[in-house]
Amino acid sequence: MKGRINNKLGEIQISSDVIALYAGMTAVECFGIVGMAAVSMKDGLVKLLKRESLTHGINVEIEDNRLTIDFHVIVAYGVSICAVSDNLIATVKYKVEEFTGMEVEKINIYVEGVRVID
């Protein structure tokens, strides 16, 4: 699916993969987020994703030019999950709305694991 923005010069289409990549890059900059997680449904295993494959831990749905973003994250040990989640939601919502010009309707965060950071 693609988001569509019409202006006086024409139409702009934004792929959900582009939005997912931007949201992922924004998310890993947030305090307390170690990285995105890939969940194997077959094995039930959670794997920390490298920066090159951030979009695998993010799902973007576009409906009527409103975005719903699902994050599967791994958080740092010892931080408040509530505080990290609130920060992630506020930061991603602001930056994605500025980047795309579309409204972020909902952000769902699934904490898949906790990691100790060296």
PDB file of C-alpha atoms in Angstrom:
ATOM      1  CA  MET A   1       0.000   0.000   0.000  1.00  0.00           C
ATOM      2  CA  LYS A   2       1.088   3.542  -0.623  1.00  0.00           C
ATOM      3  CA  GLY A   3       0.183   6.809   1.002  1.00  0.00           C
ATOM      4  CA  ARG A   4      -1.029   9.472  -1.401  1.00  0.00           C
ATOM      5  CA  ILE A   5      -0.712  13.215  -1.047  1.00  0.00           C
ATOM      6  CA  ASN A   6      -2.228  15.529  -3.650  1.00  0.00           C
ATOM      7  CA  ASN A   7      -1.022  19.065  -4.169  1.00  0.00           C
ATOM      8  CA  LYS A   8      -1.330  21.639  -6.938  1.00  0.00           C
ATOM      9  CA  LEU A   9       1.602  20.145  -8.868  1.00  0.00           C
ATOM     10  CA  GLY A  10       0.445  16.528  -8.819  1.00  0.00           C
ATOM     11  CA  GLU A  11       0.339  13.441  -6.638  1.00  0.00           C
ATOM     12  CA  ILE A  12       2.985  12.110  -4.275  1.00  0.00           C
ATOM     13  CA  GLN A  13       3.006   8.405  -3.420  1.00  0.00           C
ATOM     14  CA  ILE A  14       4.980   7.126  -0.430  1.00  0.00           C
ATOM     15  CA  SER A  15       5.635   3.406  -0.039  1.00  0.00           C
ATOM     16  CA  SER A  16       5.022   1.780   3.331  1.00  0.00           C
ATOM     17  CA  ASP A  17       8.596   0.398   3.193  1.00  0.00           C
ATOM     18  CA  VAL A  18       9.999   3.941   3.082  1.00  0.00           C
ATOM     19  CA  ILE A  19       7.880   4.926   6.075  1.00  0.00           C
ATOM     20  CA  ALA A  20       8.952   1.774   7.947  1.00  0.00           C
ATOM     21  CA  LEU A  21      12.635   2.466   7.297  1.00  0.00           C
ATOM     22  CA  TYR A  22      12.355   6.077   8.460  1.00  0.00           C
ATOM     23  CA  ALA A  23      10.365   5.054  11.551  1.00  0.00           C
ATOM     24  CA  GLY A  24      12.956   2.367  12.339  1.00  0.00           C
ATOM     25  CA  MET A  25      15.877   4.767  12.047  1.00  0.00           C
ATOM     26  CA  THR A  26      14.034   7.198  14.306  1.00  0.00           C
ATOM     27  CA  ALA A  27      13.206   4.463  16.836  1.00  0.00           C
ATOM     28  CA  VAL A  28      16.759   3.174  17.299  1.00  0.00           C
ATOM     29  CA  GLU A  29      17.864   6.723  18.144  1.00  0.00           C
ATOM     30  CA  CYS A  30      15.458   6.790  21.109  1.00  0.00           C
ATOM     31  CA  PHE A  31      16.838   6.245  24.601  1.00  0.00           C
ATOM     32  CA  GLY A  32      16.335   2.713  25.910  1.00  0.00           C
ATOM     33  CA  ILE A  33      15.750   1.035  22.546  1.00  0.00           C
ATOM     34  CA  VAL A  34      18.439  -1.542  21.777  1.00  0.00           C
ATOM     35  CA  GLY A  35      17.004  -2.380  18.369  1.00  0.00           C
ATOM     36  CA  MET A  36      14.210  -3.938  16.363  1.00  0.00           C
ATOM     37  CA  ALA A  37      13.279  -7.569  16.864  1.00  0.00           C
ATOM     38  CA  ALA A  38      12.367 -10.263  14.365  1.00  0.00           C
ATOM     39  CA  VAL A  39      10.048 -12.877  15.797  1.00  0.00           C
ATOM     40  CA  SER A  40      10.095 -16.338  14.276  1.00  0.00           C
ATOM     41  CA  MET A  41       6.551 -17.665  14.480  1.00  0.00           C
ATOM     42  CA  LYS A  42       7.763 -21.183  13.763  1.00  0.00           C
ATOM     43  CA  ASP A  43      10.311 -21.352  16.593  1.00  0.00           C
ATOM     44  CA  GLY A  44       9.063 -18.582  18.877  1.00  0.00           C
ATOM     45  CA  LEU A  45      12.572 -17.121  18.847  1.00  0.00           C
ATOM     46  CA  VAL A  46      13.346 -13.414  18.997  1.00  0.00           C
ATOM     47  CA  LYS A  47      16.374 -12.093  17.115  1.00  0.00           C
ATOM     48  CA  LEU A  48      17.949  -8.626  17.321  1.00  0.00           C
ATOM     49  CA  LEU A  49      18.052  -7.123  13.836  1.00  0.00           C
ATOM     50  CA  LYS A  50      20.999  -5.270  12.369  1.00  0.00           C
ATOM     51  CA  ARG A  51      20.611  -1.705  11.112  1.00  0.00           C
ATOM     52  CA  GLU A  52      20.361  -2.931   7.502  1.00  0.00           C
ATOM     53  CA  SER A  53      17.177  -4.886   8.193  1.00  0.00           C
ATOM     54  CA  LEU A  54      15.250  -2.554  10.512  1.00  0.00           C
ATOM     55  CA  THR A  55      12.062  -2.821   8.482  1.00  0.00           C
ATOM     56  CA  HIS A  56      11.558  -6.490   9.433  1.00  0.00           C
ATOM     57  CA  GLY A  57      10.631  -5.442  12.981  1.00  0.00           C
ATOM     58  CA  ILE A  58       8.155  -2.792  11.816  1.00  0.00           C
ATOM     59  CA  ASN A  59       4.769  -3.089  10.150  1.00  0.00           C
ATOM     60  CA  VAL A  60       3.129  -0.034   8.543  1.00  0.00           C
ATOM     61  CA  GLU A  61      -0.506   0.006   7.480  1.00  0.00           C
ATOM     62  CA  ILE A  62      -1.953   2.896   5.477  1.00  0.00           C
ATOM     63  CA  GLU A  63      -5.686   3.479   5.414  1.00  0.00           C
ATOM     64  CA  ASP A  64      -7.190   6.758   4.160  1.00  0.00           C
ATOM     65  CA  ASN A  65      -3.744   8.406   4.463  1.00  0.00           C
ATOM     66  CA  ARG A  66      -3.588   7.599   8.162  1.00  0.00           C
ATOM     67  CA  LEU A  67      -0.782   5.407   9.452  1.00  0.00           C
ATOM     68  CA  THR A  68      -0.766   2.584  11.950  1.00  0.00           C
ATOM     69  CA  ILE A  69       2.759   1.509  12.895  1.00  0.00           C
ATOM     70  CA  ASP A  70       3.656  -1.657  14.823  1.00  0.00           C
ATOM     71  CA  PHE A  71       7.104  -1.887  16.420  1.00  0.00           C
ATOM     72  CA  HIS A  72       8.686  -5.108  17.703  1.00  0.00           C
ATOM     73  CA  VAL A  73      11.521  -3.839  19.904  1.00  0.00           C
ATOM     74  CA  ILE A  74      14.162  -4.965  22.336  1.00  0.00           C
ATOM     75  CA  VAL A  75      14.684  -2.568  25.242  1.00  0.00           C
ATOM     76  CA  ALA A  76      17.690  -1.953  27.442  1.00  0.00           C
ATOM     77  CA  TYR A  77      17.811  -3.668  30.828  1.00  0.00           C
ATOM     78  CA  GLY A  78      17.075  -1.407  33.795  1.00  0.00           C
ATOM     79  CA  VAL A  79      15.022   1.265  32.022  1.00  0.00           C
ATOM     80  CA  SER A  80      11.341   1.963  32.513  1.00  0.00           C
ATOM     81  CA  ILE A  81       9.468   0.288  29.655  1.00  0.00           C
ATOM     82  CA  CYS A  82       6.636   2.778  30.090  1.00  0.00           C
ATOM     83  CA  ALA A  83       8.979   5.786  29.807  1.00  0.00           C
ATOM     84  CA  VAL A  84      10.796   4.307  26.813  1.00  0.00           C
ATOM     85  CA  SER A  85       7.488   3.522  25.083  1.00  0.00           C
ATOM     86  CA  ASP A  86       6.095   7.019  25.707  1.00  0.00           C
ATOM     87  CA  ASN A  87       9.294   8.573  24.329  1.00  0.00           C
ATOM     88  CA  LEU A  88       9.259   6.267  21.296  1.00  0.00           C
ATOM     89  CA  ILE A  89       5.619   7.052  20.499  1.00  0.00           C
ATOM     90  CA  ALA A  90       6.050  10.823  20.821  1.00  0.00           C
ATOM     91  CA  THR A  91       9.285  10.950  18.814  1.00  0.00           C
ATOM     92  CA  VAL A  92       8.161   8.653  15.994  1.00  0.00           C
ATOM     93  CA  LYS A  93       4.737  10.293  15.719  1.00  0.00           C
ATOM     94  CA  TYR A  94       6.239  13.770  15.404  1.00  0.00           C
ATOM     95  CA  LYS A  95       9.040  12.850  12.997  1.00  0.00           C
ATOM     96  CA  VAL A  96       6.975  10.566  10.722  1.00  0.00           C
ATOM     97  CA  GLU A  97       4.180  13.146  10.456  1.00  0.00           C
ATOM     98  CA  GLU A  98       6.724  15.837   9.556  1.00  0.00           C
ATOM     99  CA  PHE A  99       8.459  13.519   7.068  1.00  0.00           C
ATOM    100  CA  THR A 100       5.381  12.212   5.257  1.00  0.00           C
ATOM    101  CA  GLY A 101       2.696  14.829   5.787  1.00  0.00           C
ATOM    102  CA  MET A 102       0.310  12.027   6.821  1.00  0.00           C
ATOM    103  CA  GLU A 103      -1.350  11.563  10.196  1.00  0.00           C
ATOM    104  CA  VAL A 104      -0.075   8.809  12.484  1.00  0.00           C
ATOM    105  CA  GLU A 105      -3.272   7.377  13.939  1.00  0.00           C
ATOM    106  CA  LYS A 106      -1.831   4.626  16.114  1.00  0.00           C
ATOM    107  CA  ILE A 107       1.540   3.265  17.231  1.00  0.00           C
ATOM    108  CA  ASN A 108       1.657  -0.202  18.798  1.00  0.00           C
ATOM    109  CA  ILE A 109       4.789  -1.312  20.631  1.00  0.00           C
ATOM    110  CA  TYR A 110       5.535  -4.980  21.277  1.00  0.00           C
ATOM    111  CA  VAL A 111       8.464  -5.466  23.667  1.00  0.00           C
ATOM    112  CA  GLU A 112       9.985  -8.758  22.542  1.00  0.00           C
ATOM    113  CA  GLY A 113      12.990  -8.821  24.844  1.00  0.00           C
ATOM    114  CA  VAL A 114      15.394  -7.100  27.209  1.00  0.00           C
ATOM    115  CA  ARG A 115      19.147  -6.784  26.663  1.00  0.00           C
ATOM    116  CA  VAL A 116      21.998  -5.660  28.891  1.00  0.00           C
ATOM    117  CA  ILE A 117      24.022  -2.962  27.162  1.00  0.00           C
ATOM    118  CA  ASP A 118      27.782  -2.983  27.718  1.00  0.00           C
TER     119      ASP A 118
END
